[in-house]
PDB file of C-alpha atoms in Angstrom:
ATOM      1  CA  PRO G  25     -40.196 -21.050  -8.254  1.00 70.00           C
ATOM      2  CA  VAL G  26     -39.501 -20.212 -11.869  1.00 82.00           C
ATOM      3  CA  ALA G  27     -37.310 -17.238 -10.887  1.00 78.00           C
ATOM      4  CA  ALA G  28     -35.060 -19.482  -8.792  1.00 81.00           C
ATOM      5  CA  VAL G  29     -34.664 -21.954 -11.660  1.00 88.00           C
ATOM      6  CA  VAL G  30     -33.835 -19.147 -14.109  1.00 87.00           C
ATOM      7  CA  CYS G  31     -31.251 -17.618 -11.757  1.00 85.00           C
ATOM      8  CA  ALA G  32     -29.716 -21.051 -11.099  1.00 89.00           C
ATOM      9  CA  VAL G  33     -29.324 -21.720 -14.834  1.00 92.00           C
ATOM     10  CA  VAL G  34     -27.727 -18.298 -15.366  1.00 91.00           C
ATOM     11  CA  LEU G  35     -25.403 -18.930 -12.414  1.00 90.00           C
ATOM     12  CA  VAL G  36     -24.243 -22.225 -13.909  1.00 93.00           C
ATOM     13  CA  LEU G  37     -23.625 -20.532 -17.277  1.00 94.00           C
ATOM     14  CA  ASN G  38     -21.547 -17.791 -15.638  1.00 92.00           C
ATOM     15  CA  VAL G  39     -19.484 -20.248 -13.585  1.00 92.00           C
ATOM     16  CA  LEU G  40     -18.762 -22.501 -16.563  1.00 94.00           C
ATOM     17  CA  PHE G  41     -17.880 -19.534 -18.769  1.00 93.00           C
ATOM     18  CA  VAL G  42     -15.362 -18.182 -16.256  1.00 92.00           C
ATOM     19  CA  LEU G  43     -13.838 -21.560 -15.357  1.00 92.00           C
ATOM     20  CA  ILE G  44     -13.369 -22.669 -18.957  1.00 92.00           C
ATOM     21  CA  LEU G  45     -12.098 -19.363 -20.349  1.00 90.00           C
ATOM     22  CA  PHE G  46     -10.431 -17.804 -17.298  1.00 90.00           C
ATOM     23  CA  LYS G  47      -6.940 -17.553 -18.823  1.00 90.00           C
ATOM     24  CA  GLU G  48      -8.264 -16.153 -22.095  1.00 90.00           C
ATOM     25  CA  LEU G  49     -10.519 -13.698 -20.275  1.00 90.00           C
ATOM     26  CA  ARG G  50      -7.653 -12.440 -18.130  1.00 89.00           C
ATOM     27  CA  ILE G  51      -5.319 -11.863 -21.072  1.00 90.00           C
ATOM     28  CA  SER G  52      -7.931 -10.280 -23.339  1.00 89.00           C
ATOM     29  CA  THR G  53      -9.181  -8.004 -20.561  1.00 86.00           C
ATOM     30  CA  PHE G  54      -5.817  -6.550 -19.544  1.00 86.00           C
ATOM     31  CA  ASP G  55      -3.998  -6.685 -22.905  1.00 87.00           C
ATOM     32  CA  PRO G  56      -6.266  -7.218 -25.951  1.00 87.00           C
ATOM     33  CA  GLN G  57      -3.383  -6.709 -28.413  1.00 88.00           C
ATOM     34  CA  MET G  58      -1.304  -9.424 -26.765  1.00 89.00           C
ATOM     35  CA  ALA G  59      -4.311 -11.756 -26.695  1.00 86.00           C
ATOM     36  CA  THR G  60      -4.924 -11.211 -30.404  1.00 88.00           C
ATOM     37  CA  ALA G  61      -1.237 -11.831 -31.165  1.00 88.00           C
ATOM     38  CA  GLN G  62      -1.493 -15.172 -29.330  1.00 87.00           C
ATOM     39  CA  GLY G  63      -4.510 -16.201 -31.380  1.00 88.00           C
ATOM     40  CA  ILE G  64      -7.146 -15.407 -28.748  1.00 88.00           C
ATOM     41  CA  PRO G  65     -10.193 -13.633 -30.252  1.00 88.00           C
ATOM     42  CA  ALA G  66     -10.298 -10.744 -27.789  1.00 87.00           C
ATOM     43  CA  TRP G  67     -13.176  -9.007 -29.554  1.00 88.00           C
ATOM     44  CA  TRP G  68     -15.282 -12.199 -29.419  1.00 90.00           C
ATOM     45  CA  LEU G  69     -14.641 -12.630 -25.715  1.00 90.00           C
ATOM     46  CA  GLN G  70     -15.577  -9.007 -25.031  1.00 90.00           C
ATOM     47  CA  TYR G  71     -18.897  -9.407 -26.819  1.00 92.00           C
ATOM     48  CA  ALA G  72     -19.463 -12.734 -25.048  1.00 93.00           C
ATOM     49  CA  VAL G  73     -18.935 -11.071 -21.661  1.00 92.00           C
ATOM     50  CA  MET G  74     -21.311  -8.271 -22.616  1.00 93.00           C
ATOM     51  CA  GLY G  75     -23.944 -10.750 -23.767  1.00 94.00           C
ATOM     52  CA  LEU G  76     -23.643 -12.900 -20.654  1.00 93.00           C
ATOM     53  CA  THR G  77     -23.846  -9.796 -18.457  1.00 91.00           C
ATOM     54  CA  ALA G  78     -26.982  -8.650 -20.257  1.00 90.00           C
ATOM     55  CA  LEU G  79     -28.532 -12.113 -19.869  1.00 90.00           C
ATOM     56  CA  THR G  80     -27.735 -12.116 -16.146  1.00 89.00           C
ATOM     57  CA  LEU G  81     -29.217  -8.645 -15.697  1.00 88.00           C
ATOM     58  CA  VAL G  82     -32.449  -9.571 -17.461  1.00 87.00           C
ATOM     59  CA  ALA G  83     -32.851 -12.712 -15.350  1.00 86.00           C
ATOM     60  CA  ALA G  84     -32.153 -10.778 -12.152  1.00 84.00           C
ATOM     61  CA  PHE G  85     -34.467  -7.899 -13.099  1.00 82.00           C
ATOM     62  CA  GLU G  86     -37.402 -10.255 -13.392  1.00 73.00           C
ATOM     63  CA  SER G  87     -36.590 -11.826 -10.025  1.00 70.00           C
ATOM     64  CA  VAL G  88     -35.582  -9.028  -7.669  1.00 73.00           C
ATOM     65  CA  GLY G  89     -35.823  -5.698  -9.461  1.00 75.00           C
ATOM     66  CA  SER G  90     -33.377  -2.955 -10.308  1.00 74.00           C
ATOM     67  CA  ILE G  91     -32.067  -2.054  -6.832  1.00 72.00           C
ATOM     68  CA  LEU G  92     -30.566  -5.432  -6.043  1.00 78.00           C
ATOM     69  CA  VAL G  93     -29.280  -5.912  -9.588  1.00 85.00           C
ATOM     70  CA  ILE G  94     -27.264  -2.703  -9.503  1.00 83.00           C
ATOM     71  CA  ALA G  95     -26.058  -3.318  -5.943  1.00 84.00           C
ATOM     72  CA  MET G  96     -24.985  -6.915  -6.539  1.00 86.00           C
ATOM     73  CA  LEU G  97     -23.398  -6.084  -9.888  1.00 88.00           C
ATOM     74  CA  ILE G  98     -21.142  -3.354  -8.517  1.00 91.00           C
ATOM     75  CA  VAL G  99     -20.702  -3.642  -4.748  1.00 93.00           C
ATOM     76  CA  PRO G 100     -19.148  -7.154  -4.403  1.00 94.00           C
ATOM     77  CA  ALA G 101     -16.515  -6.443  -7.034  1.00 94.00           C
ATOM     78  CA  ALA G 102     -15.810  -2.988  -5.590  1.00 95.00           C
ATOM     79  CA  THR G 103     -15.467  -4.494  -2.118  1.00 95.00           C
ATOM     80  CA  ALA G 104     -13.108  -7.212  -3.324  1.00 96.00           C
ATOM     81  CA  SER G 105     -10.954  -4.698  -5.222  1.00 95.00           C
ATOM     82  CA  LEU G 106     -10.187  -2.990  -1.904  1.00 95.00           C
ATOM     83  CA  LEU G 107      -8.734  -6.236  -0.535  1.00 94.00           C
ATOM     84  CA  THR G 108      -6.640  -7.659  -3.376  1.00 94.00           C
ATOM     85  CA  ASP G 109      -5.118  -6.947  -6.787  1.00 91.00           C
ATOM     86  CA  ARG G 110      -5.094 -10.578  -7.971  1.00 91.00           C
ATOM     87  CA  LEU G 111      -7.910 -11.381 -10.358  1.00 89.00           C
ATOM     88  CA  GLY G 112      -8.572 -14.920  -9.159  1.00 89.00           C
ATOM     89  CA  VAL G 113      -8.664 -13.893  -5.514  1.00 93.00           C
ATOM     90  CA  LEU G 114     -10.827 -10.898  -6.414  1.00 94.00           C
ATOM     91  CA  LEU G 115     -13.417 -13.135  -8.061  1.00 92.00           C
ATOM     92  CA  THR G 116     -13.463 -15.444  -5.045  1.00 93.00           C
ATOM     93  CA  ILE G 117     -13.897 -12.580  -2.589  1.00 95.00           C
ATOM     94  CA  SER G 118     -16.633 -11.103  -4.785  1.00 94.00           C
ATOM     95  CA  LEU G 119     -18.573 -14.356  -4.578  1.00 92.00           C
ATOM     96  CA  ILE G 120     -18.140 -14.493  -0.800  1.00 95.00           C
ATOM     97  CA  VAL G 121     -19.322 -10.891  -0.408  1.00 95.00           C
ATOM     98  CA  ALA G 122     -22.314 -11.508  -2.669  1.00 92.00           C
ATOM     99  CA  ALA G 123     -23.271 -14.658  -0.759  1.00 92.00           C
ATOM    100  CA  ALA G 124     -22.882 -12.863   2.578  1.00 94.00           C
ATOM    101  CA  ALA G 125     -25.006  -9.959   1.349  1.00 92.00           C
ATOM    102  CA  ALA G 126     -27.706 -12.311   0.064  1.00 88.00           C
ATOM    103  CA  THR G 127     -27.846 -14.379   3.251  1.00 91.00           C
ATOM    104  CA  GLY G 128     -27.490 -11.443   5.610  1.00 92.00           C
ATOM    105  CA  GLY G 129     -30.016  -9.371   3.685  1.00 89.00           C
ATOM    106  CA  HIS G 130     -32.619 -12.112   3.731  1.00 86.00           C
ATOM    107  CA  VAL G 131     -32.177 -12.711   7.467  1.00 90.00           C
ATOM    108  CA  ALA G 132     -32.230  -8.966   8.166  1.00 89.00           C
ATOM    109  CA  ALA G 133     -35.394  -8.493   6.115  1.00 88.00           C
ATOM    110  CA  ILE G 134     -37.181 -11.045   8.309  1.00 87.00           C
ATOM    111  CA  THR G 135     -35.829 -10.085  11.744  1.00 86.00           C
ATOM    112  CA  VAL G 136     -34.714  -6.445  11.843  1.00 82.00           C
ATOM    113  CA  PRO G 137     -38.008  -4.651  10.966  1.00 80.00           C
ATOM    114  CA  SER G 138     -40.047  -6.419  13.651  1.00 78.00           C
ATOM    115  CA  ILE G 139     -37.429  -5.678  16.317  1.00 77.00           C
ATOM    116  CA  LEU G 140     -36.902  -2.079  15.256  1.00 79.00           C
ATOM    117  CA  PHE G 141     -40.468  -0.960  14.566  1.00 73.00           C
ATOM    118  CA  SER G 142     -41.960  -2.693  17.603  1.00 76.00           C
ATOM    119  CA  ARG G 143     -39.818  -0.431  19.786  1.00 74.00           C
ATOM    120  CA  LEU G 144     -40.951   2.589  17.789  1.00 78.00           C
ATOM    121  CA  GLY G 145     -44.618   1.775  18.336  1.00 74.00           C
ATOM    122  CA  TYR G 146     -45.407   0.136  14.979  1.00 73.00           C
ATOM    123  CA  PRO G 147     -45.843  -3.569  15.807  1.00 75.00           C
ATOM    124  CA  MET G 148     -47.689  -4.184  12.551  1.00 72.00           C
ATOM    125  CA  VAL G 149     -44.422  -3.892  10.566  1.00 69.00           C
ATOM    126  CA  GLN G 150     -42.990  -7.408  10.593  1.00 70.00           C
ATOM    127  CA  ASP G 151     -40.670  -7.587   7.597  1.00 72.00           C
ATOM    128  CA  ALA G 152     -39.122  -5.634   4.723  1.00 79.00           C
ATOM    129  CA  SER G 153     -38.111  -6.087   1.109  1.00 79.00           C
ATOM    130  CA  THR G 154     -35.487  -8.791   0.815  1.00 80.00           C
ATOM    131  CA  SER G 155     -33.846  -7.165  -2.208  1.00 80.00           C
ATOM    132  CA  GLY G 156     -33.625  -3.821  -0.439  1.00 83.00           C
ATOM    133  CA  MET G 157     -32.079  -5.341   2.689  1.00 86.00           C
ATOM    134  CA  MET G 158     -29.597  -7.285   0.567  1.00 87.00           C
ATOM    135  CA  ALA G 159     -28.535  -4.002  -1.012  1.00 87.00           C
ATOM    136  CA  VAL G 160     -28.204  -2.448   2.451  1.00 90.00           C
ATOM    137  CA  VAL G 161     -26.057  -5.315   3.743  1.00 92.00           C
ATOM    138  CA  ALA G 162     -23.881  -5.170   0.624  1.00 92.00           C
ATOM    139  CA  GLY G 163     -23.413  -1.443   1.182  1.00 93.00           C
ATOM    140  CA  LEU G 164     -22.497  -1.982   4.829  1.00 95.00           C
ATOM    141  CA  LEU G 165     -19.917  -4.599   3.853  1.00 96.00           C
ATOM    142  CA  PHE G 166     -18.418  -2.163   1.359  1.00 96.00           C
ATOM    143  CA  VAL G 167     -18.249   0.668   3.904  1.00 96.00           C
ATOM    144  CA  ALA G 168     -16.651  -1.616   6.505  1.00 96.00           C
ATOM    145  CA  THR G 169     -14.072  -2.787   3.971  1.00 96.00           C
ATOM    146  CA  LEU G 170     -13.422   0.783   2.850  1.00 96.00           C
ATOM    147  CA  LEU G 171     -12.557   1.645   6.438  1.00 95.00           C
ATOM    148  CA  VAL G 172     -10.423  -1.333   7.488  1.00 93.00           C
ATOM    149  CA  ALA G 173      -8.870  -2.735   4.283  1.00 93.00           C
ATOM    150  CA  PRO G 174      -5.117  -3.090   4.975  1.00 89.00           C
ATOM    151  CA  ARG G 175      -3.833  -1.442   1.791  1.00 88.00           C
ATOM    152  CA  TYR G 176      -6.626   0.638   0.269  1.00 92.00           C
ATOM    153  CA  GLY G 177      -8.802   1.260   3.319  1.00 93.00           C
ATOM    154  CA  ILE G 178      -9.057   4.675   4.930  1.00 95.00           C
ATOM    155  CA  LEU G 179      -7.698   3.526   8.289  1.00 94.00           C
ATOM    156  CA  GLY G 180      -4.996   1.442   6.616  1.00 90.00           C
ATOM    157  CA  ARG G 181      -3.782   4.415   4.609  1.00 92.00           C
ATOM    158  CA  MET G 182      -3.844   6.643   7.668  1.00 93.00           C
ATOM    159  CA  LEU G 183      -1.791   4.073   9.574  1.00 92.00           C
ATOM    160  CA  SER G 184       0.661   3.742   6.674  1.00 91.00           C
ATOM    161  CA  ARG G 185       1.105   7.513   6.492  1.00 92.00           C
ATOM    162  CA  TRP G 186       1.615   7.653  10.252  1.00 92.00           C
ATOM    163  CA  ARG G 187       4.262   4.920  10.149  1.00 92.00           C
ATOM    164  CA  LEU G 188       5.976   6.665   7.248  1.00 92.00           C
ATOM    165  CA  GLY G 189       5.996   9.926   9.196  1.00 91.00           C
ATOM    166  CA  VAL G 190       7.557   8.243  12.227  1.00 92.00           C
ATOM    167  CA  ARG G 191      10.174   6.549  10.029  1.00 93.00           C
ATOM    168  CA  ILE G 192      11.083   9.869   8.423  1.00 92.00           C
ATOM    169  CA  VAL G 193      11.472  11.539  11.828  1.00 92.00           C
ATOM    170  CA  ARG G 194      13.551   8.573  12.999  1.00 93.00           C
ATOM    171  CA  GLU G 195      15.864   8.828   9.999  1.00 94.00           C
ATOM    172  CA  ASP G 196      16.055  12.620  10.280  1.00 93.00           C
ATOM    173  CA  LEU G 197      17.180  12.158  13.878  1.00 93.00           C
ATOM    174  CA  LEU G 198      19.926   9.769  12.819  1.00 94.00           C
ATOM    175  CA  GLY G 199      21.103  12.192  10.156  1.00 93.00           C
ATOM    176  CA  PHE G 200      21.006  15.120  12.588  1.00 93.00           C
ATOM    177  CA  VAL G 201      23.146  13.345  15.183  1.00 93.00           C
ATOM    178  CA  PHE G 202      25.522  12.056  12.484  1.00 93.00           C
ATOM    179  CA  ARG G 203      26.115  15.573  11.146  1.00 92.00           C
ATOM    180  CA  ALA G 204      26.716  16.794  14.691  1.00 91.00           C
ATOM    181  CA  GLU G 205      29.360  14.101  15.141  1.00 89.00           C
ATOM    182  CA  GLU G 206      30.904  15.146  11.829  1.00 89.00           C
ATOM    183  CA  GLY G 207      31.273  18.596  13.355  1.00 87.00           C
ATOM    184  CA  GLY G 208      33.235  17.189  16.273  1.00 86.00           C
ATOM    185  CA  LEU G 209      30.466  16.801  18.841  1.00 85.00           C
ATOM    186  CA  ARG G 210      30.123  13.586  20.830  1.00 83.00           C
ATOM    187  CA  GLY G 211      26.345  13.784  20.921  1.00 83.00           C
ATOM    188  CA  VAL G 212      23.337  16.070  20.713  1.00 90.00           C
ATOM    189  CA  SER G 213      21.445  17.488  23.662  1.00 88.00           C
ATOM    190  CA  THR G 214      17.716  16.948  24.022  1.00 83.00           C
ATOM    191  CA  PRO G 215      16.916  20.709  23.836  1.00 86.00           C
ATOM    192  CA  ASP G 216      18.817  20.927  20.537  1.00 88.00           C
ATOM    193  CA  ILE G 217      16.800  18.023  19.162  1.00 87.00           C
ATOM    194  CA  GLN G 218      13.516  19.565  20.295  1.00 85.00           C
ATOM    195  CA  ALA G 219      14.494  22.898  18.759  1.00 86.00           C
ATOM    196  CA  THR G 220      15.315  21.212  15.449  1.00 86.00           C
ATOM    197  CA  PHE G 221      12.036  19.236  15.342  1.00 84.00           C
ATOM    198  CA  PRO G 222       9.531  21.638  16.958  1.00 79.00           C
ATOM    199  CA  ARG G 223       6.452  20.384  15.104  1.00 71.00           C
ATOM    200  CA  SER G 224       6.860  16.676  15.737  1.00 69.00           C
ATOM    201  CA  THR G 225       6.815  16.388  19.526  1.00 82.00           C
ATOM    202  CA  PHE G 226       4.877  13.131  19.835  1.00 87.00           C
ATOM    203  CA  ARG G 227       6.469  11.564  16.768  1.00 88.00           C
ATOM    204  CA  LEU G 228       9.849  12.703  18.037  1.00 88.00           C
ATOM    205  CA  ARG G 229       9.374  10.927  21.356  1.00 89.00           C
ATOM    206  CA  LEU G 230       8.154   7.802  19.599  1.00 92.00           C
ATOM    207  CA  ALA G 231      11.043   7.885  17.129  1.00 91.00           C
ATOM    208  CA  LEU G 232      13.590   8.323  19.938  1.00 90.00           C
ATOM    209  CA  ARG G 233      12.061   5.422  21.828  1.00 92.00           C
ATOM    210  CA  GLN G 234      12.234   3.218  18.727  1.00 93.00           C
ATOM    211  CA  LEU G 235      15.848   4.199  18.065  1.00 94.00           C
ATOM    212  CA  GLU G 236      16.862   3.404  21.633  1.00 93.00           C
ATOM    213  CA  ARG G 237      14.956   0.132  21.596  1.00 93.00           C
ATOM    214  CA  GLY G 238      16.591  -0.795  18.289  1.00 93.00           C
ATOM    215  CA  GLY G 239      20.067  -0.075  19.625  1.00 93.00           C
ATOM    216  CA  LEU G 240      20.728   2.763  17.158  1.00 94.00           C
ATOM    217  CA  VAL G 241      21.209   5.556  19.712  1.00 92.00           C
ATOM    218  CA  ARG G 242      22.239   5.682  23.349  1.00 91.00           C
ATOM    219  CA  GLN G 243      22.180   8.161  26.166  1.00 87.00           C
ATOM    220  CA  SER G 244      25.449  10.058  26.627  1.00 83.00           C
ATOM    221  CA  PRO G 245      26.589  12.743  29.085  1.00 82.00           C
ATOM    222  CA  ILE G 246      25.680  15.340  26.461  1.00 81.00           C
ATOM    223  CA  GLY G 247      22.370  13.811  25.416  1.00 84.00           C
ATOM    224  CA  ILE G 248      21.869  11.443  22.485  1.00 90.00           C
ATOM    225  CA  ALA G 249      24.746   9.698  20.696  1.00 91.00           C
ATOM    226  CA  LEU G 250      24.892   7.122  17.924  1.00 93.00           C
ATOM    227  CA  THR G 251      25.836   3.509  18.473  1.00 92.00           C
ATOM    228  CA  ASP G 252      27.927   1.684  15.874  1.00 92.00           C
ATOM    229  CA  SER G 253      24.852   0.268  14.147  1.00 93.00           C
ATOM    230  CA  GLY G 254      23.111   3.641  14.305  1.00 93.00           C
ATOM    231  CA  ARG G 255      26.158   5.354  12.835  1.00 92.00           C
ATOM    232  CA  SER G 256      26.207   2.838   9.992  1.00 92.00           C
ATOM    233  CA  GLU G 257      22.550   3.469   9.187  1.00 93.00           C
ATOM    234  CA  ALA G 258      22.975   7.235   9.490  1.00 94.00           C
ATOM    235  CA  ARG G 259      25.977   7.073   7.153  1.00 93.00           C
ATOM    236  CA  GLU G 260      23.832   5.452   4.473  1.00 94.00           C
ATOM    237  CA  LEU G 261      21.155   8.125   4.897  1.00 94.00           C
ATOM    238  CA  VAL G 262      23.618  11.021   4.671  1.00 95.00           C
ATOM    239  CA  ARG G 263      25.325   9.358   1.705  1.00 94.00           C
ATOM    240  CA  SER G 264      21.949   9.141  -0.063  1.00 95.00           C
ATOM    241  CA  HIS G 265      21.307  12.808   0.734  1.00 95.00           C
ATOM    242  CA  ARG G 266      24.609  14.076  -0.626  1.00 94.00           C
ATOM    243  CA  LEU G 267      24.623  11.822  -3.671  1.00 95.00           C
ATOM    244  CA  TRP G 268      21.182  13.137  -4.589  1.00 95.00           C
ATOM    245  CA  GLU G 269      22.389  16.718  -4.152  1.00 94.00           C
ATOM    246  CA  SER G 270      25.280  15.930  -6.506  1.00 94.00           C
ATOM    247  CA  TYR G 271      22.912  14.334  -9.014  1.00 94.00           C
ATOM    248  CA  MET G 272      20.572  17.335  -8.941  1.00 93.00           C
ATOM    249  CA  ALA G 273      23.464  19.762  -9.352  1.00 92.00           C
ATOM    250  CA  LEU G 274      24.762  17.815 -12.358  1.00 90.00           C
ATOM    251  CA  HIS G 275      21.531  17.292 -14.276  1.00 90.00           C
ATOM    252  CA  PHE G 276      19.291  20.212 -13.295  1.00 89.00           C
ATOM    253  CA  GLN G 277      19.687  23.963 -13.144  1.00 85.00           C
ATOM    254  CA  VAL G 278      18.864  24.205  -9.448  1.00 83.00           C
ATOM    255  CA  PRO G 279      20.356  26.860  -7.150  1.00 86.00           C
ATOM    256  CA  ASP G 280      22.668  25.427  -4.519  1.00 83.00           C
ATOM    257  CA  ASP G 281      20.445  26.658  -1.709  1.00 82.00           C
ATOM    258  CA  HIS G 282      17.554  24.590  -3.131  1.00 86.00           C
ATOM    259  CA  LEU G 283      19.426  21.297  -3.237  1.00 90.00           C
ATOM    260  CA  HIS G 284      19.233  20.503   0.466  1.00 89.00           C
ATOM    261  CA  SER G 285      15.449  20.739   0.846  1.00 89.00           C
ATOM    262  CA  THR G 286      14.887  18.467  -2.153  1.00 90.00           C
ATOM    263  CA  ALA G 287      17.433  15.890  -1.009  1.00 92.00           C
ATOM    264  CA  GLU G 288      15.979  15.984   2.505  1.00 91.00           C
ATOM    265  CA  ARG G 289      12.742  14.550   1.114  1.00 92.00           C
ATOM    266  CA  VAL G 290      14.209  12.121  -1.404  1.00 93.00           C
ATOM    267  CA  GLU G 291      16.819  10.575   0.923  1.00 93.00           C
ATOM    268  CA  HIS G 292      14.182   8.501   2.715  1.00 93.00           C
ATOM    269  CA  TYR G 293      13.307   6.581  -0.480  1.00 93.00           C
ATOM    270  CA  ILE G 294      16.793   5.780  -1.791  1.00 93.00           C
ATOM    271  CA  ASP G 295      17.924   2.209  -1.168  1.00 91.00           C
ATOM    272  CA  GLY G 296      21.349   0.634  -1.488  1.00 90.00           C
ATOM    273  CA  GLU G 297      21.026  -0.320  -5.146  1.00 92.00           C
ATOM    274  CA  PHE G 298      19.877   3.176  -6.089  1.00 93.00           C
ATOM    275  CA  ARG G 299      22.823   4.665  -4.168  1.00 93.00           C
ATOM    276  CA  ARG G 300      25.258   2.489  -6.099  1.00 93.00           C
ATOM    277  CA  GLU G 301      23.674   3.563  -9.390  1.00 94.00           C
ATOM    278  CA  LEU G 302      23.943   7.222  -8.396  1.00 94.00           C
ATOM    279  CA  ALA G 303      27.558   6.808  -7.317  1.00 93.00           C
ATOM    280  CA  TYR G 304      28.421   5.025 -10.574  1.00 93.00           C
ATOM    281  CA  GLU G 305      26.761   7.686 -12.721  1.00 93.00           C
ATOM    282  CA  LEU G 306      28.476  10.467 -10.760  1.00 92.00           C
ATOM    283  CA  ASP G 307      31.856   8.679 -10.986  1.00 92.00           C
ATOM    284  CA  GLN G 308      32.113   7.991  -7.239  1.00 91.00           C
ATOM    285  CA  PRO G 309      32.193  11.615  -5.999  1.00 91.00           C
ATOM    286  CA  ALA G 310      34.012  12.382  -2.756  1.00 92.00           C
ATOM    287  CA  VAL G 311      32.247  15.669  -1.929  1.00 92.00           C
ATOM    288  CA  ASP G 312      28.790  17.118  -2.545  1.00 91.00           C
ATOM    289  CA  PRO G 313      28.058  20.499  -4.204  1.00 90.00           C
ATOM    290  CA  HIS G 314      28.435  22.216  -0.809  1.00 88.00           C
ATOM    291  CA  GLY G 315      31.943  20.832  -0.321  1.00 90.00           C
ATOM    292  CA  GLN G 316      30.948  18.329   2.364  1.00 90.00           C
ATOM    293  CA  SER G 317      32.448  14.857   2.190  1.00 92.00           C
ATOM    294  CA  ILE G 318      30.181  12.040   1.037  1.00 93.00           C
ATOM    295  CA  PRO G 319      30.412   9.088   3.453  1.00 91.00           C
ATOM    296  CA  VAL G 320      31.518   5.782   1.993  1.00 89.00           C
ATOM    297  CA  GLU G 321      29.009   2.967   1.684  1.00 83.00           C
ATOM    298  CA  SER G 322      28.591   0.879   4.812  1.00 72.00           C
ATOM    299  CA  PRO G 323      29.890  -2.685   4.362  1.00 67.00           C
ATOM    300  CA  LYS G 324      26.524  -4.224   5.265  1.00 59.00           C
ATOM    301  CA  ALA G 325      24.806  -2.119   2.593  1.00 52.00           C
ATOM    302  CA  ASP G 326      27.296  -3.036  -0.156  1.00 52.00           C
ATOM    303  CA  PRO G 327      26.861  -6.683  -1.168  1.00 48.00           C
ATOM    304  CA  GLU G 328      29.652  -6.461  -3.743  1.00 50.00           C
ATOM    305  CA  SER G 329      32.137  -5.412  -1.063  1.00 43.00           C
ATOM    306  CA  ASN G 330      30.865  -8.160   1.217  1.00 42.00           C
ATOM    307  CA  ALA G 331      31.286 -10.759  -1.522  1.00 42.00           C
ATOM    308  CA  GLU G 332      34.812  -9.572  -2.303  1.00 42.00           C
ATOM    309  CA  GLY G 333      35.706  -9.620   1.404  1.00 41.00           C
ATOM    310  CA  ALA G 334      34.366 -13.136   1.828  1.00 40.00           C
ATOM    311  CA  GLN G 335      36.316 -14.304  -1.215  1.00 44.00           C
ATOM    312  CA  LYS G 336      39.534 -12.812   0.181  1.00 39.00           C
ATOM    313  CA  GLN G 337      38.969 -14.543   3.521  1.00 39.00           C
ATOM    314  CA  GLN G 338      38.439 -17.894   1.819  1.00 45.00           C
ATOM    315  CA  GLY G 339      41.509 -17.463  -0.322  1.00 47.00           C
ATOM    316  CA  PRO G 340      42.127 -18.975  -3.752  1.00 44.00           C
ATOM    317  CA  GLU G 341      40.816 -22.455  -4.308  1.00 40.00           C
TER     318      GLU G 341
END
């Protein structure tokens, strides 16, 4: 058919255009000023993309109509963008989604109506519009990806938030037991833990199980106590907390009774390098604004100390 020949020619033009000018298209799309500075005519490429898109739309309009054109122009790229941030991979996934929608839509247009409507008492309905079913399949692929995509999908985000919540409870537990040991206790009883975390019962149980399985806490006659590795990790967390309180007190006009709640949230996102930067800027403080001592950095979290220790063990060459 003439429509198939026209679409095939347009497909070849699109593929050649992208393959030949992929690097230039990528640079001019994301940073036109940089492309122009490198001698790439960004404005020409933009108009070329617009012209090729218009040509593709006209060819597709004559073949399948407006519904499929809009669906296949938007949905494959939107679906691929939920799965990757890399342009080359995104283009590949877009092609796979478009091919799957085209094949699945054509098969569904032939088979689904006869099966569905025969059960509803309309045996005369044997098929449906191929373009419409292709749009439906493309939409279903998008919805499925929106649900299950690892990073941007709804379920993936829910799972990430859940894991983050459990990690925060786990770290809060370590900090709670560490502060109790600072006060002279040899552990924390289970009722005290439950009273401190009343709204996180299930997460609390899961966090305790993970801490025990990871060898960070152990059962003691009193209740829960830290192991050596758990104490080391808790020390880093409390150090992050108190360094951030000191930083806030130095740079912001924040009442002392507001420092703790802010640091309690931020401490979970401070890594070893950030702690060293804070300590350097604050001139290695020994106490926080509340007068509590700031724990020293754990050896495993301080690569500079580890390197110096290893050099001392090796001795001079």
